[in-house]
Amino acid sequence: MMHKTDRYNAIMASLRHAGSTSIAELTRKLAVSDETVRRDVKVLESRGLLERVHGAVILAEHGGEAEFQKRMAQNAAAKRAIAEATVAEVEDGDAIMIDNGTTTAYVARALLARRNLFVVTNGTEIARTLARGEGNRVHLPGGEIRPDDYSVFGEASVNFIRNFRAKMAILSIGAIHYEGGYMDFHLEEAELARTMIRQSSKVMVVADTSKFHNQAPVSVCGFDDVGTMICDRAPPGPLARRFEQHDVRVIDVSRASGAQTNADETTAG
């Protein structure tokens, strides 16, 4: 059995790599009992090194970064599955735009499987992640850094993004509603997303099922502006019909098992 110090180091290394994890996953990785992992986590939490939130374990940080890590821990398994499905839509050498969000942060980690990407992003964490990729060129705009998630917004960032053209924009979103379309909670996020849409040949939205039950005050775009939707559950009926009417390709990762079939990747309905 690993010495407890080695287990502590392994737990912290796993969190630094993934951002969040579960007790079950740590038990599997460390090949020890559930009780041992819980005891180790309690020790590390008492030292202020990690936190337990929503059934997950995250790095303990201060201020806004901690809040972002907590959001990363919410629906983490769904976001990882969405990220893996997104990678299949991206080829080596592609030019992509990717906005900042918890799901797109998982996408960025999964995209390390690709090489020679040309990336434009307003997320400093996404930029840092993808800058490690083989042959990647990563572009981050100037502007005001938002303290809760270290993303960059403002007129300067929007103007910067207008200098580029991309094959695909990969966007997180605040809410999706069958009447309101794609929405967000902040005007600056919506403005940046709209700019990425205009500067990209294709648009993909990545969102877990929680976004299907929200409404938000700021409109981002209509259904015709998005070609592909990757989600962890089938959209509810009224929204599924909207996707079908506007030829939105829906990839429901909960239905994927090995190779995709026609049922796995179709318009909703």
Coordinates of C-alpha atoms in Angstrom, one line a residue:
M1 CA 0.0 0.0 0.0
M2 CA 1.2 3.5 -0.8
H3 CA 2.5 5.6 2.1
K4 CA 0.0 8.3 3.2
T5 CA 2.4 11.1 2.0
D6 CA 2.5 9.5 -1.4
R7 CA -1.3 9.3 -1.4
Y8 CA -1.6 12.9 -0.5
N9 CA 0.7 13.9 -3.3
A10 CA -1.2 11.7 -5.7
I11 CA -4.5 13.2 -4.7
M12 CA -3.2 16.8 -5.2
A13 CA -1.6 15.9 -8.5
S14 CA -4.9 14.4 -9.7
L15 CA -6.7 17.6 -8.7
R16 CA -4.2 19.9 -10.4
H17 CA -4.6 17.9 -13.6
A18 CA -8.4 17.5 -13.6
G19 CA -9.6 20.4 -11.5
S20 CA -12.0 18.1 -9.6
T21 CA -12.6 14.4 -8.9
S22 CA -14.7 12.1 -6.8
I23 CA -14.0 9.8 -3.9
A24 CA -14.8 6.8 -6.1
E25 CA -12.3 7.9 -8.7
L26 CA -9.6 8.5 -6.2
T27 CA -10.3 5.1 -4.7
R28 CA -9.8 3.5 -8.1
K29 CA -6.7 5.4 -8.9
L30 CA -5.0 4.8 -5.6
A31 CA -6.2 1.2 -5.2
V32 CA -7.2 1.7 -1.6
S33 CA -10.4 1.6 0.3
D34 CA -13.1 4.2 0.3
E35 CA -12.4 4.8 4.0
T36 CA -8.7 5.5 3.4
V37 CA -9.5 8.0 0.7
R38 CA -12.0 9.8 2.8
R39 CA -9.6 10.0 5.7
D40 CA -6.9 11.4 3.4
V41 CA -9.2 13.9 2.0
K42 CA -10.3 15.0 5.5
V43 CA -6.6 15.6 6.4
L44 CA -5.9 17.6 3.2
E45 CA -9.1 19.6 3.7
S46 CA -8.0 20.4 7.3
R47 CA -4.7 21.8 5.9
G48 CA -6.7 24.1 3.5
L49 CA -5.5 22.3 0.4
L50 CA -8.8 21.0 -1.0
E51 CA -12.5 21.3 -0.5
R52 CA -15.4 18.9 -0.7
V53 CA -18.4 20.3 -2.8
H54 CA -21.4 18.7 -4.4
G55 CA -20.1 15.2 -3.9
A56 CA -16.7 16.1 -5.5
V57 CA -13.3 17.2 -4.3
I58 CA -11.7 20.3 -5.7
L59 CA -8.6 22.4 -5.1
A60 CA -8.9 25.0 -2.4
E61 CA -8.3 28.4 -3.8
H62 CA -9.1 32.0 -2.8
G63 CA -11.7 34.4 -4.1
G64 CA -13.1 33.9 -7.6
E65 CA -11.0 31.0 -8.6
A66 CA -12.6 28.9 -5.8
E67 CA -16.0 29.8 -7.2
F68 CA -15.0 28.7 -10.7
Q69 CA -13.6 25.5 -9.4
K70 CA -16.9 24.8 -7.6
R71 CA -18.7 25.3 -10.9
M72 CA -16.2 23.0 -12.6
A73 CA -17.2 20.3 -10.0
Q74 CA -20.9 20.6 -10.8
N75 CA -22.0 17.9 -13.4
A76 CA -18.3 17.1 -13.9
A77 CA -18.9 13.7 -15.4
A78 CA -21.3 15.1 -18.0
K79 CA -18.9 17.9 -18.9
R80 CA -16.1 15.4 -19.4
A81 CA -18.3 13.2 -21.7
I82 CA -19.3 16.3 -23.7
A83 CA -15.6 17.3 -24.0
E84 CA -14.6 13.9 -25.3
A85 CA -17.4 14.0 -27.9
T86 CA -16.2 17.5 -28.9
V87 CA -12.7 16.3 -29.7
A88 CA -14.2 14.0 -32.4
E89 CA -15.4 17.1 -34.2
V90 CA -12.0 18.8 -34.3
E91 CA -9.1 17.7 -36.5
D92 CA -5.4 18.3 -36.2
G93 CA -4.5 21.8 -37.6
D94 CA -7.9 23.3 -37.2
A95 CA -8.4 27.0 -36.4
I96 CA -10.9 27.2 -33.5
M97 CA -12.4 29.9 -31.3
I98 CA -13.5 28.8 -27.8
D99 CA -15.1 31.0 -25.2
N100 CA -14.6 30.7 -21.5
G101 CA -16.8 28.4 -19.4
T102 CA -16.6 25.4 -17.2
T103 CA -17.7 23.0 -20.0
T104 CA -15.2 24.6 -22.5
A105 CA -12.5 24.3 -19.9
Y106 CA -13.1 20.5 -19.9
V107 CA -13.1 20.7 -23.8
A108 CA -9.7 22.4 -23.7
R109 CA -8.2 19.6 -21.7
A110 CA -9.6 17.0 -24.0
L111 CA -8.3 18.9 -27.0
L112 CA -4.7 18.1 -25.9
A113 CA -5.3 15.0 -27.9
R114 CA -5.1 17.2 -31.1
R115 CA -2.0 18.9 -32.4
N116 CA -1.2 22.1 -34.4
L117 CA -4.4 23.9 -33.4
F118 CA -4.8 27.6 -34.0
V119 CA -6.7 28.8 -31.0
V120 CA -8.4 32.1 -30.2
T121 CA -9.9 32.2 -26.7
N122 CA -10.9 34.7 -24.0
G123 CA -10.2 32.2 -21.2
T124 CA -6.8 32.5 -19.6
E125 CA -7.1 28.9 -18.1
I126 CA -8.1 27.6 -21.5
A127 CA -5.2 29.4 -23.1
R128 CA -2.8 28.0 -20.6
T129 CA -4.1 24.5 -21.1
L130 CA -4.0 24.5 -24.9
A131 CA -0.6 26.3 -25.0
R132 CA 0.9 23.0 -23.7
G133 CA -0.4 21.1 -26.8
E134 CA 1.9 19.9 -29.4
G135 CA 2.4 22.6 -32.1
N136 CA -0.5 24.7 -30.9
R137 CA -0.6 28.4 -31.5
V138 CA -2.8 30.2 -28.9
H139 CA -4.1 33.8 -29.0
L140 CA -5.5 35.5 -26.0
P141 CA -7.0 39.1 -26.3
G142 CA -6.2 42.0 -24.0
G143 CA -9.0 43.6 -22.0
E144 CA -10.4 43.5 -18.5
I145 CA -9.9 40.2 -16.6
R146 CA -13.0 39.2 -14.7
P147 CA -11.9 38.1 -11.2
D148 CA -14.4 35.2 -10.7
D149 CA -13.0 33.1 -13.6
Y150 CA -10.1 35.0 -15.0
S151 CA -11.7 35.4 -18.4
V152 CA -11.1 38.5 -20.6
F153 CA -13.9 40.7 -21.7
G154 CA -14.5 44.2 -23.1
E155 CA -14.2 46.2 -26.3
A156 CA -10.5 45.5 -26.7
S157 CA -11.1 41.7 -26.6
V158 CA -14.0 41.9 -29.1
N159 CA -11.9 44.0 -31.5
F160 CA -9.0 41.5 -31.2
I161 CA -11.2 38.5 -32.1
R162 CA -12.3 40.3 -35.3
N163 CA -8.8 39.9 -36.6
F164 CA -9.2 36.2 -37.0
R165 CA -11.3 33.7 -39.0
A166 CA -11.9 30.2 -37.6
K167 CA -13.2 26.9 -38.9
M168 CA -15.3 26.5 -35.8
A169 CA -16.5 28.3 -32.7
I170 CA -17.0 26.2 -29.6
L171 CA -19.2 28.0 -27.2
S172 CA -20.5 27.5 -23.7
I173 CA -23.9 29.1 -23.0
G174 CA -25.9 30.3 -20.0
A175 CA -29.3 29.0 -21.1
I176 CA -31.1 27.5 -24.0
H177 CA -34.9 27.9 -24.4
Y178 CA -37.3 26.9 -27.1
E179 CA -38.6 30.5 -27.3
G180 CA -35.6 32.5 -26.4
G181 CA -32.9 30.5 -28.3
Y182 CA -29.4 30.7 -26.9
M183 CA -29.0 33.1 -24.0
D184 CA -26.5 34.3 -21.4
F185 CA -26.5 36.1 -18.1
H186 CA -24.0 38.9 -18.9
L187 CA -24.0 41.3 -21.9
E188 CA -20.2 41.1 -22.3
E189 CA -20.3 37.3 -22.6
A190 CA -23.1 37.5 -25.2
E191 CA -21.2 40.2 -27.2
L192 CA -18.0 38.1 -27.3
A193 CA -19.9 34.9 -28.3
R194 CA -21.7 36.8 -31.1
T195 CA -18.3 38.0 -32.4
M196 CA -16.9 34.4 -32.4
I197 CA -20.0 33.3 -34.3
R198 CA -19.5 35.9 -37.0
Q199 CA -15.9 35.1 -37.3
S200 CA -16.3 31.3 -37.7
S201 CA -17.5 29.0 -40.5
K202 CA -19.3 26.6 -38.1
V203 CA -20.7 27.0 -34.6
M204 CA -20.9 24.3 -31.9
V205 CA -22.5 24.8 -28.5
V206 CA -21.5 22.5 -25.7
A207 CA -23.9 22.4 -22.7
D208 CA -25.1 20.0 -20.0
T209 CA -28.7 19.4 -19.4
S210 CA -29.0 22.1 -16.7
K211 CA -28.9 24.7 -19.4
F212 CA -32.1 23.3 -20.9
H213 CA -34.1 24.4 -17.8
N214 CA -32.8 27.9 -17.6
Q215 CA -33.7 31.3 -19.1
A216 CA -31.3 34.2 -19.1
P217 CA -31.8 37.9 -19.7
V218 CA -29.4 38.4 -22.6
S219 CA -29.9 37.0 -26.1
V220 CA -26.8 35.5 -27.8
C221 CA -28.2 34.1 -31.1
G222 CA -31.1 32.2 -32.7
F223 CA -31.3 28.5 -33.6
D224 CA -30.2 29.1 -37.2
D225 CA -26.7 30.3 -36.0
V226 CA -25.7 27.0 -34.4
G227 CA -25.0 23.9 -36.5
T228 CA -24.1 21.4 -33.8
M229 CA -25.3 20.9 -30.2
I230 CA -23.4 18.5 -27.9
C231 CA -25.2 17.7 -24.7
D232 CA -25.3 15.0 -22.0
R233 CA -29.1 14.3 -22.2
A234 CA -31.7 14.5 -24.9
P235 CA -33.3 17.9 -25.0
P236 CA -36.9 18.2 -23.8
G237 CA -39.7 18.0 -26.4
P238 CA -40.3 21.6 -27.3
L239 CA -36.6 22.4 -27.5
A240 CA -35.9 19.2 -29.5
R241 CA -38.5 20.2 -32.0
R242 CA -36.8 23.6 -32.4
F243 CA -33.5 21.9 -33.1
E244 CA -35.2 19.7 -35.7
Q245 CA -36.9 22.7 -37.4
H246 CA -33.6 24.6 -37.7
D247 CA -31.5 21.5 -38.7
V248 CA -29.4 21.6 -35.6
R249 CA -27.4 18.4 -35.3
V250 CA -27.7 17.1 -31.8
I251 CA -25.1 14.8 -30.3
D252 CA -26.4 13.3 -27.1
V253 CA -23.5 11.7 -25.3
S254 CA -25.7 9.7 -23.0
R255 CA -26.7 7.5 -26.0
A256 CA -23.2 7.0 -27.3
S257 CA -21.6 3.6 -26.8
G258 CA -18.5 3.0 -28.7
A259 CA -18.9 3.9 -32.4
Q260 CA -21.6 6.4 -33.0
T261 CA -24.7 5.3 -34.8
N262 CA -27.3 7.2 -36.8
A263 CA -29.3 7.3 -33.6
D264 CA -26.4 8.8 -31.6
E265 CA -25.9 11.7 -33.9
T266 CA -29.1 13.1 -35.5
T267 CA -31.3 16.0 -35.4
A268 CA -33.4 15.9 -32.3
G269 CA -37.0 14.7 -32.5

